[in-house]
Short mmCIF file of C-alpha atoms in Angstrom, two decimals:
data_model
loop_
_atom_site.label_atom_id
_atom_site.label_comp_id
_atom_site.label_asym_id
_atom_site.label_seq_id
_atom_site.Cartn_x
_atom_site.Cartn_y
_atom_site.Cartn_z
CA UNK G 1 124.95 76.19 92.82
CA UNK G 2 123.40 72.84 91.48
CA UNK G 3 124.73 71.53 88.45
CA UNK G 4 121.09 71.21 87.33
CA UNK G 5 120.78 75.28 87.74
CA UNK G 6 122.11 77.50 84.24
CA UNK G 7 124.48 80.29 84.99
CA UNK G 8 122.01 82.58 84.05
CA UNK G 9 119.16 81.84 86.10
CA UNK G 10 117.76 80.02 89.54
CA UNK G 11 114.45 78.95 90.99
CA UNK G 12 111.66 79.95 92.40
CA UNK G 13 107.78 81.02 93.05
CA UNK G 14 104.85 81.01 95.17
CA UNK G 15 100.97 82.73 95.44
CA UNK G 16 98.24 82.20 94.05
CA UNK G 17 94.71 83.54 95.51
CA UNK G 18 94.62 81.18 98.86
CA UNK G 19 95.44 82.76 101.74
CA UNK G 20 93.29 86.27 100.38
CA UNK G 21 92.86 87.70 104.19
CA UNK G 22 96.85 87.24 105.29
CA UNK G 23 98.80 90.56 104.90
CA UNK G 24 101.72 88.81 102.46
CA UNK G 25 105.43 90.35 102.32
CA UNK G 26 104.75 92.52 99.59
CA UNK G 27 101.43 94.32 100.99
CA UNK G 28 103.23 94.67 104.24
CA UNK G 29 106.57 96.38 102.74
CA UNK G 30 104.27 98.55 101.01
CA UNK G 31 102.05 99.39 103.96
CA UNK G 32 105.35 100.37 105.56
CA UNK G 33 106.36 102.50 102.58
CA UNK G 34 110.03 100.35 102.50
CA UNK G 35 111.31 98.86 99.43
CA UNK G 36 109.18 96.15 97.69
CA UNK G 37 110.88 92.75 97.65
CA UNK G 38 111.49 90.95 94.76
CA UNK G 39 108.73 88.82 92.88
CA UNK G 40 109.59 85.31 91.54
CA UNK G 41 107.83 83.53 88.99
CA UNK G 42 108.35 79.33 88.58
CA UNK G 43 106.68 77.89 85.47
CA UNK G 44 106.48 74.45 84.19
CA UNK G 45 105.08 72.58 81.59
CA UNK G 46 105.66 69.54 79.19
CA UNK G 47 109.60 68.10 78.50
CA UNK G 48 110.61 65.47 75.98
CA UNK G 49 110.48 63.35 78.52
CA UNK G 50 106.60 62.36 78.50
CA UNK G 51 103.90 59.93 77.92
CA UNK G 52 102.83 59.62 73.84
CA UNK G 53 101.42 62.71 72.51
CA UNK G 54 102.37 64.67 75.25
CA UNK G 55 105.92 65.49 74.81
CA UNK G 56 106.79 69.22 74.55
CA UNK G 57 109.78 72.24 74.19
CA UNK G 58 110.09 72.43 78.15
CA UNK G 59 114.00 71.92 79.95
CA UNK G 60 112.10 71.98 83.23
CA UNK G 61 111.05 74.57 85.97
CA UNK G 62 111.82 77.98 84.57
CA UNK G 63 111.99 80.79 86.89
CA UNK G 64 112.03 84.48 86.00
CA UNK G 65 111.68 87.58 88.31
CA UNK G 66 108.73 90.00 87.87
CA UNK G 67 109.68 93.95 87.37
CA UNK G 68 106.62 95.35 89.11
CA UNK G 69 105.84 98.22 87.08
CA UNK G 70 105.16 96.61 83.88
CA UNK G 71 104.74 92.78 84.57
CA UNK G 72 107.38 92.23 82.28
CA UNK G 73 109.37 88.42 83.15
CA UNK G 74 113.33 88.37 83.11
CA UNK G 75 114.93 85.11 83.11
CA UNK G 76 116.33 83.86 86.19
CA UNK G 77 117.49 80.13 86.12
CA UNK G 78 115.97 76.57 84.98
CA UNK G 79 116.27 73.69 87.07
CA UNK G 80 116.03 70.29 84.47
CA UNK G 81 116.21 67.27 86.39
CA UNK G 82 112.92 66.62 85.96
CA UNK G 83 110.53 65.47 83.18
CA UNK G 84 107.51 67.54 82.51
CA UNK G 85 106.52 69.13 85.79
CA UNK G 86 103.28 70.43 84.22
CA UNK G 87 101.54 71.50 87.72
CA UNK G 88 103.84 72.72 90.45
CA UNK G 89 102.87 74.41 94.12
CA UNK G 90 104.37 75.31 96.89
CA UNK G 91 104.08 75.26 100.75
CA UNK G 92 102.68 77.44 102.79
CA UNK G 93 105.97 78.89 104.24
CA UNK G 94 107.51 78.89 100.46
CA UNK G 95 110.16 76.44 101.67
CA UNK G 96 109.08 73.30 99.66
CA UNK G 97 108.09 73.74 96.25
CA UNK G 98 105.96 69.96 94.85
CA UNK G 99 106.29 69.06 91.51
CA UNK G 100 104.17 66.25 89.87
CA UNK G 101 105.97 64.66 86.27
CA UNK G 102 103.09 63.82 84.00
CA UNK G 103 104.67 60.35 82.97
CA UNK G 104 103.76 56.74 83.34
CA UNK G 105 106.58 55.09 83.79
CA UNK G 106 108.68 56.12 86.88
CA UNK G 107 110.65 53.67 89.08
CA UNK G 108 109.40 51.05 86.17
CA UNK G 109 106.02 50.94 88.20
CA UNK G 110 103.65 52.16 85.57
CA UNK G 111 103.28 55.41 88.08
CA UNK G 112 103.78 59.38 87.45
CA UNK G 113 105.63 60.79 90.39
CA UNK G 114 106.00 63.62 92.57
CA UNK G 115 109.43 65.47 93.47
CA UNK G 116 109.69 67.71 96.50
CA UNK G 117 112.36 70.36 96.22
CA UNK G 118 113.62 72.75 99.11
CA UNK G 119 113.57 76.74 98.33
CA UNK G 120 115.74 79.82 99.70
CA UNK G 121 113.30 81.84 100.28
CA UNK G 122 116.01 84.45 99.71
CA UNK G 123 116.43 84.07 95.62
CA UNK G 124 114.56 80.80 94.89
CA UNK G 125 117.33 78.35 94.19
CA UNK G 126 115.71 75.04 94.12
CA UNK G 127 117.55 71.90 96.11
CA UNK G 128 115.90 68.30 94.85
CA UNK G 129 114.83 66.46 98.11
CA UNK G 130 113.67 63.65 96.64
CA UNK G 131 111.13 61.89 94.43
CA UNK G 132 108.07 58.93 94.95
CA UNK G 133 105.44 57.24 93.21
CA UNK G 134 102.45 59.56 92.56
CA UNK G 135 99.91 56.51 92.78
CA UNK G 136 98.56 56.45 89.30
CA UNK G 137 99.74 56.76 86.15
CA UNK G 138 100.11 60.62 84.09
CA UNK G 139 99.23 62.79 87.32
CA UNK G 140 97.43 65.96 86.96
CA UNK G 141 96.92 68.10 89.80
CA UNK G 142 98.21 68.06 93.21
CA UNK G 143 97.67 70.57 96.29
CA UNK G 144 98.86 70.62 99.81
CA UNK G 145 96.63 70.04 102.39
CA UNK G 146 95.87 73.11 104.95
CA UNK G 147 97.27 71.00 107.50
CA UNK G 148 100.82 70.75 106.20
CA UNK G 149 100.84 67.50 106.72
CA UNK G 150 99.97 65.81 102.88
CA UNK G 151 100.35 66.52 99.65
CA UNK G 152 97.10 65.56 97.36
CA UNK G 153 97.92 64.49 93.67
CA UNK G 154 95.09 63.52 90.94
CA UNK G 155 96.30 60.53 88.98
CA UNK G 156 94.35 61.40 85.57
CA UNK G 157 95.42 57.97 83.62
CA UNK G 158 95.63 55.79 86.51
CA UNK G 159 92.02 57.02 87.30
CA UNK G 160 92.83 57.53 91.19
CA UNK G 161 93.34 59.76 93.58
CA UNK G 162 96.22 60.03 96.20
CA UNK G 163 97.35 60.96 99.81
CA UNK G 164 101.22 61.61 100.20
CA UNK G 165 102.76 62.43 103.71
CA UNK G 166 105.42 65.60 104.29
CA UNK G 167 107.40 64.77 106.40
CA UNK G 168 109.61 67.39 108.89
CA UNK G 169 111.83 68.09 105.94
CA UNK G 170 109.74 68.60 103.50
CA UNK G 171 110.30 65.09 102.00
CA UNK G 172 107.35 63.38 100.70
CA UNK G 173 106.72 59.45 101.62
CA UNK G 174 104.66 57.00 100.23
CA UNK G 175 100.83 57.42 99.77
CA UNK G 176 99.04 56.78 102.72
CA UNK G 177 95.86 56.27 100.80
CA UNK G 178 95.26 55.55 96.66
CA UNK G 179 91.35 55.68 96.25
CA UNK G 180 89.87 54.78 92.25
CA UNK G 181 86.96 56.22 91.06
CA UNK G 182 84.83 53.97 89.16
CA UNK G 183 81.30 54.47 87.28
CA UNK G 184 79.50 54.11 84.13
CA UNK G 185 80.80 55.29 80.52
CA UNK G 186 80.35 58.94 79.82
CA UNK G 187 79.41 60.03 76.20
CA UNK G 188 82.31 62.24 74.64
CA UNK G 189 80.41 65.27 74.48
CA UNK G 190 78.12 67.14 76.23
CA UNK G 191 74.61 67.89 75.31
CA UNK G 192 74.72 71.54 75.37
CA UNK G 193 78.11 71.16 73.79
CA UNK G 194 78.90 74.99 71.72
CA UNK G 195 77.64 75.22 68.15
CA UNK G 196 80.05 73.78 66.41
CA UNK G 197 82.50 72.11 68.76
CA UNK G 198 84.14 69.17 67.39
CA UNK G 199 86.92 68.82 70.55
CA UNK G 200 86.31 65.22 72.58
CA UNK G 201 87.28 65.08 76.21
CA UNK G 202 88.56 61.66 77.06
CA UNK G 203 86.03 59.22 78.94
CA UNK G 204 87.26 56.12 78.11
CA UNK G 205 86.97 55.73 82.46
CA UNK G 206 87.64 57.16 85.88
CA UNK G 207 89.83 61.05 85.09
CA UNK G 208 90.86 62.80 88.14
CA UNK G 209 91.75 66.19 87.30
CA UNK G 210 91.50 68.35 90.29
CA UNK G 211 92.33 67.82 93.54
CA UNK G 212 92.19 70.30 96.55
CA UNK G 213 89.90 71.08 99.99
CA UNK G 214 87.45 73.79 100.88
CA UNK G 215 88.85 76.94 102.44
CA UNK G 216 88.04 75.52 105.75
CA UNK G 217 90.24 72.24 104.64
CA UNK G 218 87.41 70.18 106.05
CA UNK G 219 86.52 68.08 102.58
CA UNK G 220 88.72 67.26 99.98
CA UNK G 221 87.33 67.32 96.24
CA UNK G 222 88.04 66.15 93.26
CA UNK G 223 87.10 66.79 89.54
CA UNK G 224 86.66 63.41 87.45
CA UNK G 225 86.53 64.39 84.02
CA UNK G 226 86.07 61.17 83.03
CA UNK G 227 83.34 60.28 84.81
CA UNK G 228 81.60 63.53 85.03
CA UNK G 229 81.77 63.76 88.87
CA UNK G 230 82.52 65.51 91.63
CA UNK G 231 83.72 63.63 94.59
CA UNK G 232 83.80 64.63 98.40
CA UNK G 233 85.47 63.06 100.81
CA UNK G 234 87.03 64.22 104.20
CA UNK G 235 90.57 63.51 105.19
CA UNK G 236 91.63 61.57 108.31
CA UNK G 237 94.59 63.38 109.55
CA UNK G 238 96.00 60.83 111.96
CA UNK G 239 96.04 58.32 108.92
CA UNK G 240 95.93 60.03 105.68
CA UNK G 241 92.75 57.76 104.74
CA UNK G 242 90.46 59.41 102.29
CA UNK G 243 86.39 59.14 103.92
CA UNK G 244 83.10 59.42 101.45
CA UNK G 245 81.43 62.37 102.52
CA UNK G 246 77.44 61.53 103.55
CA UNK G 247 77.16 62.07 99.48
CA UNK G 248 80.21 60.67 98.20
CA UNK G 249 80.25 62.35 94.83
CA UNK G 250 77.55 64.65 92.35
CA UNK G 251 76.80 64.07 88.81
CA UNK G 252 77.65 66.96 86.38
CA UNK G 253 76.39 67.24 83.07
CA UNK G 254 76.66 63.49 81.09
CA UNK G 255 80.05 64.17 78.51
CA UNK G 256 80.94 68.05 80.41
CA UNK G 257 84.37 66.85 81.96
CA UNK G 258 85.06 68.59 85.02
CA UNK G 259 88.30 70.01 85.09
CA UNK G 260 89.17 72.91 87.89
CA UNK G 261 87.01 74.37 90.58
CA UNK G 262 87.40 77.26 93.04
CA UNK G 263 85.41 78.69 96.13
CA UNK G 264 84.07 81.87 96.98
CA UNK G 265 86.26 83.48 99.52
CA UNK G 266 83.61 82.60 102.24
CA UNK G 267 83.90 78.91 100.66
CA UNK G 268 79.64 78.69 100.17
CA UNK G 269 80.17 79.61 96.56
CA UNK G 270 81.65 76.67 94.30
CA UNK G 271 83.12 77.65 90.84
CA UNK G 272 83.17 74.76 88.38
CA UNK G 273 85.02 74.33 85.12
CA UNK G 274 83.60 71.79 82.36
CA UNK G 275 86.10 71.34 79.51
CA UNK G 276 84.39 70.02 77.02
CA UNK G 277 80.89 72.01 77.42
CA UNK G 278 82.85 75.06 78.10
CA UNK G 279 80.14 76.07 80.92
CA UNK G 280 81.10 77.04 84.60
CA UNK G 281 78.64 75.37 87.04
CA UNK G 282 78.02 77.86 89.70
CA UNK G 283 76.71 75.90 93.18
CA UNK G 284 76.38 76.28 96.49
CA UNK G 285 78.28 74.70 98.94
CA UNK G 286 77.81 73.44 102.83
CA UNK G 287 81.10 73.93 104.86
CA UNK G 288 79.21 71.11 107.49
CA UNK G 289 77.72 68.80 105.43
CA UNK G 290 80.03 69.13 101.97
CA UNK G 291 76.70 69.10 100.02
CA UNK G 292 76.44 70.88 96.78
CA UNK G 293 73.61 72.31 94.94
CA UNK G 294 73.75 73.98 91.60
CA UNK G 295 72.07 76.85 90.92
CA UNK G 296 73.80 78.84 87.85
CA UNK G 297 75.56 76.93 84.41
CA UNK G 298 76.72 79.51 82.37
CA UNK G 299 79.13 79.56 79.37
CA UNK G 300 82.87 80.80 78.90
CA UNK G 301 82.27 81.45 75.50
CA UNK G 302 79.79 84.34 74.07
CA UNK G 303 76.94 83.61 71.73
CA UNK G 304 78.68 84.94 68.85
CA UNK G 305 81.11 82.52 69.17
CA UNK G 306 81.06 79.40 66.63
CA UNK G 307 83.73 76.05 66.53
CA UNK G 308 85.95 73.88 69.12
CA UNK G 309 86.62 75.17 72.74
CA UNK G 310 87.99 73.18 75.38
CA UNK G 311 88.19 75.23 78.72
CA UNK G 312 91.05 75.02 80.57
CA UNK G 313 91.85 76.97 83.94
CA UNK G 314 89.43 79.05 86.11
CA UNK G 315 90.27 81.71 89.01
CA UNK G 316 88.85 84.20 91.05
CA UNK G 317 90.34 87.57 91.69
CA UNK G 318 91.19 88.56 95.19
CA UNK G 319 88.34 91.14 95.31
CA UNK G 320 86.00 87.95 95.14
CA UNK G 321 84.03 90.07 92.57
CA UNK G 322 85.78 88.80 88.68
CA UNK G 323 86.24 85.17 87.54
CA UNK G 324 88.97 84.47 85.07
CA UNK G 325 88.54 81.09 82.71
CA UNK G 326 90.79 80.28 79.89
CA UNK G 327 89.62 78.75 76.77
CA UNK G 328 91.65 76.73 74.84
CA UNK G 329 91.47 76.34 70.51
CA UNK G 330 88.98 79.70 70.79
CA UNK G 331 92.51 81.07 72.17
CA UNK G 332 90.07 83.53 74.39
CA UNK G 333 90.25 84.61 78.38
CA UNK G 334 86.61 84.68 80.03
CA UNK G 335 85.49 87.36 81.94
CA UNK G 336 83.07 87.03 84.27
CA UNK G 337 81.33 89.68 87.13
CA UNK G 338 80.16 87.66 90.46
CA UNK G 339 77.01 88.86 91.49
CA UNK G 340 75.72 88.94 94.98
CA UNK G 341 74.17 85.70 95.02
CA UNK G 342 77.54 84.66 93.73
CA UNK G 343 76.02 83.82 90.31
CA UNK G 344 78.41 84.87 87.11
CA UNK G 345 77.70 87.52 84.83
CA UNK G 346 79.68 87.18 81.38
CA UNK G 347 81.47 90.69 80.78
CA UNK G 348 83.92 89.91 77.65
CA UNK G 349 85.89 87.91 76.04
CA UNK G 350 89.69 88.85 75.26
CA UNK G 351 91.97 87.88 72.98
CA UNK G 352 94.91 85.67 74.84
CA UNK G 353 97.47 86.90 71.88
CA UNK G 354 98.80 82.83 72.02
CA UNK G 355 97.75 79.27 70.87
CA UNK G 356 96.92 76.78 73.63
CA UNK G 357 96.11 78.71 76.73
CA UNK G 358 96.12 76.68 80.15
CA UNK G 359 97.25 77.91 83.24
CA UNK G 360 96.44 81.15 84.24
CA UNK G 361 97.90 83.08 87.64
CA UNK G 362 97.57 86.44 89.26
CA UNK G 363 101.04 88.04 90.21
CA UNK G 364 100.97 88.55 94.35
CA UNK G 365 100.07 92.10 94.09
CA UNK G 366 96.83 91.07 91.61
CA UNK G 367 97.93 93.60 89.42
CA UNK G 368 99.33 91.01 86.50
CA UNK G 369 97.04 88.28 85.12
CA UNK G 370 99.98 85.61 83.22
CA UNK G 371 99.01 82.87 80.64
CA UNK G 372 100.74 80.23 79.85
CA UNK G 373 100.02 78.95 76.06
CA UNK G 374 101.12 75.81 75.58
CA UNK G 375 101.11 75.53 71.80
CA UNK G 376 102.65 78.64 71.40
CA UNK G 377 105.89 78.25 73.71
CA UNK G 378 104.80 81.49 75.57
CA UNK G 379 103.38 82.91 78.37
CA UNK G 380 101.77 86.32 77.59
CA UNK G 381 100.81 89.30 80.27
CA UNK G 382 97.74 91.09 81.16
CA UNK G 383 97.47 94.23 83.33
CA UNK G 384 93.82 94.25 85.29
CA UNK G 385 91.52 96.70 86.28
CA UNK G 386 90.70 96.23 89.89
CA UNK G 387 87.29 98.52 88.92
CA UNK G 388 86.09 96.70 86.18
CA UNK G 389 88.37 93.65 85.78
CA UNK G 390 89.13 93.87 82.16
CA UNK G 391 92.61 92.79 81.45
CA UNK G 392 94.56 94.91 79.20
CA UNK G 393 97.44 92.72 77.08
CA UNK G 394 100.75 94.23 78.41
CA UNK G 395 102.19 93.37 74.96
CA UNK G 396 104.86 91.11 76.90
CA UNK G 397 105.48 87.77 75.73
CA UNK G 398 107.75 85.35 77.49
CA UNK G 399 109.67 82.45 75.88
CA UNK G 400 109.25 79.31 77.49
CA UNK G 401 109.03 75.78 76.00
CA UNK G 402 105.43 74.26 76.38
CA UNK G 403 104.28 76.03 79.34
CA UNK G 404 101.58 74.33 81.54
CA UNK G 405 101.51 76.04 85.22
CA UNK G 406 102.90 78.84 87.59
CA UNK G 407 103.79 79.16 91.01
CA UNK G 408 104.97 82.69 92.29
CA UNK G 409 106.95 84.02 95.24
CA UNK G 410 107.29 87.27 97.14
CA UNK G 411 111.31 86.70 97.77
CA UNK G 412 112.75 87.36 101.37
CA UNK G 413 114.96 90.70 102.03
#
C-alpha cells in the first residue's frame, strides 16, 4: 500500500448521472438477484495547502464505502499527496480518477494543476500517475471528454479554459489548447438579485467555472462567471484545438455569474446555475447548431425567503423529472419538478442540516442524495423519493475536513 494511504482506509469513487441509459454494475447484480457490490465514495475539498482565503481542514481525497440500506459513509482510506483537490472525476472505465489542486503556484509557473491517479477497480486504492500544469491559475472544474481522449479543466483565476491529452495510461500531457475569455466588466450583482442579498460574486474579469460537452459530446461549454457568459465551442479531436461555435458565446443576466449547468437527458433542455442571482436559466438547446434560447429563469430560493444566497451546485435526477440546486449562506437544497416542456416547477426547499453547502451527488443506485458543506467539515445524507423527489435527511453526518466534491464507484467483485 502507498505510503500516502492511512491504515485505516483506501481510495476510491465514481457516478454521477452521465451515462443514465447504461445498465451499471449495481443495476445489473440486482437484475440478476446476486449480491450487490460494494459502493465507494471519494470526496475532496480544500487543504492547507491553497491560494489566500481558501485554505481549509482537508488531508486530501477521502474515501468511504456506502452501506446501502441506510446511506450511512464508513471511512475507508485518505490519499494526501495532494493540495486541495476540490473537484475530482473519473474515467469512464473507473480506472483513472483526475484531480484538479485549486492553487496558483505549481511547478513555480503561476498555474493550478491537474494529477491523474490510477484506480483498482477492485477496492479503490489510488496509485499517483503523475501531475501537469492546469493552464491557468486556481482551476475550477474539469471533465473528461466523451471521447476519452482529453481532459477539460476551467482555470477560474487565470480566466482560461484548457485542453489536456490522456494518454494510453491514463497520464495526462500538456494542454493542447489554453483559450482566455475576455469581455467587458460585469457589475457585482445582479438586477433581480434576492431581497436582501448582500453576497458579491467576483467579476473583476474573465471566470471559468464550468467546463463539460453536451450529451452528444459535440460542443464543449463553459460557464464564465465573471463575465456572465456562456461559451460554445466544438473540439477538434485530431488536435485538441478548441473552435467558436457559429455563436461563440450568450450573454446571461449582467452581475448573475454562471456557475454549473446540466442537460436534459435528451440534451435539448439546458439547466443553468447563476450564483449570485440564485435563478436557474432554463433554455433550449440545438444538438446541430449549439444555439441556445432561454425560455424559463426561475429562482432557487422561495418568496418567503429574505438575506444572502449564493447558489452553488445543480443536478438532475436520473428519472429526468426533479432538479436538485444547493444554496449556499441560506444553507437550503432546491427542489424543483421538470415539466414537460422541460420548464422547472419549485416544489420545496429543505433544510441541508450544515453551513456551506457545495457539491451535491446522487449515490449510483439514486437512492442517496450527499452534500458536502464546506463550512461545516461535513457531508450530510438525504434519502429521496423517486415519486415525489423530496429528500428526507437520513440524520447521517460524515466528518470530513472542508469538503468541496464527490466522485462515486460501484467496486468490482
Amino acid at each position: 500500500m502507498s505510503q500516502n494511504l492511512s491504515r485505516r482506509q483506501f481510495a476510491l469513487g465514481l457516478a454521477g448521472l452521465g451515462a443514465a441509459t447504461a445498465l451499471s454494475p449495481l443495476r445489473a447484480a440486482q437484475a440478476q438477484k446476486g449480491p450487490l457490490p460494494r459502493i465507494l465514495c471519494f470526496v475532496g475539498g480544500y487543504t492547507e495547502h491553497a491560494p489566500p482565503g481558501g485554505a481549509g481542514n482537508g488531508k486530501g481525497i477521502s474515501v468511504f464505502e456506502m452501506d446501502r440500506d441506510t446511506g450511512f459513509l464508513t471511512p475507508v482510506a485518505t490519499f494526501m499527496d495532494i493540495p486541495s483537490p476540490s473537484f475530482i472525476t473519473l474515467s469512464r472505465n473507473r480506472k483513472f480518477l483526475y484531480a484538479l489542486s485549486e492553487i496558483d503556484d505549481f511547478d513555480k509557473t503561476g498555474s493550478g494543476s491537474v494529477t491523474a491517479f490510477s484506480v483498482d477497480t477492485r477496492n479503490g486504492t489510488l496509485a499517483k500517475i503523475n501531475s501537469v500544469s492546469s493552464g491557468g491559475a486556481v482551476p475550477a472544474h474539469l471533465s473528461v471528454h466523451p471521447s476519452g481522449k482529453y481532459l477539460l479543466v476551467a482555470n477560474y483565476v487565470g480566466g482560461s479554459v484548457a485542453v489536456l491529452p490522456i494518454h494510453a495510461d491514463g497520464s495526462l500531457g500538456k494542454a493542447t489548447d489554453v483559450v482566455r475569455n475576455s469581455g467587458p466588466k460585469q457589475p457585482e450583482r445582479a438586477a433581480d438579485n434576492p431581497e436582501g442579498n448582500f453576497a458579491v460574486s467576483d467579476h473583476s474579469g474573465a471566470h471559468p467555472h464550468m467546463v463539460a460537452t453536451d450529451p452528444s459530446g459535440k460542443f464543449v461549454l463553459v460557464d464564465d462567471a465573471g463575465l456572465d457568459r456562456v461559451y460554445v465551442w466544438t473540439l477538434d479531436l485530431a488536435t485538441g484545438k478548441l473552435i467558436p461555435a457559429k455563436t461563440p458565446f450568450y450573454e446571461m443576466e449582467p452581475g448573475s455569474a454562471p456557475r454549473h449547468f446540466v442537460f436534459d437527458h435528451s440534451g435539448r433542455v439546458l439547466y443553468n446555475l447563476c450564483e449570485q442571482n440564485s435563478k436557474v436559466v432554463v433554455s433550449k438547446f440545438d444538438p446541430q447548431t449549439g444555439a441556445i434560447t432561454q425560455i424559463q429563469s426561475v429562482s432557487t430560493v422561495t418568496s418567503h425567503f429574505r438575506g444572502s444566497t449564493l447558489a452553488a451546485e445543480i443536478l438532475l435526477a436520473e428519472s429526468g423529472r426533479f432538479v436538485y440546486v444547493s444554496n449556499r449562506l441560506g444553507d437550503s437544497l432546491a427542489v424543483f419538478s421538470v415539466g414537460m416542456d422541460g420548464t422547472l416547477t419549485l416544489e420545496d426547499e429543505v433544510w441541508m442540516h450544515a453551513d456551506y453547502g457545495r457539491a451535491m451527488m446522487f449515490d449510483p443506485s439514486g437512492t442517496f442524495l450527499f452534500c458536502a458543506n464546506q463550512r461545516s467539515d461535513s457531508v450530510t445524507a438525504f434519502r429521496v423519493d423517486r415519486e415525489t423527489g423530496k429528500p428526507v435527511f437520513t440524520n447521517h453526518f460524515t466528518a470530513v475536513g472542508s469538503p468541496t466534491t464527490f466522485a462515486f464507484m460501484v467496486a468490482d467483485s
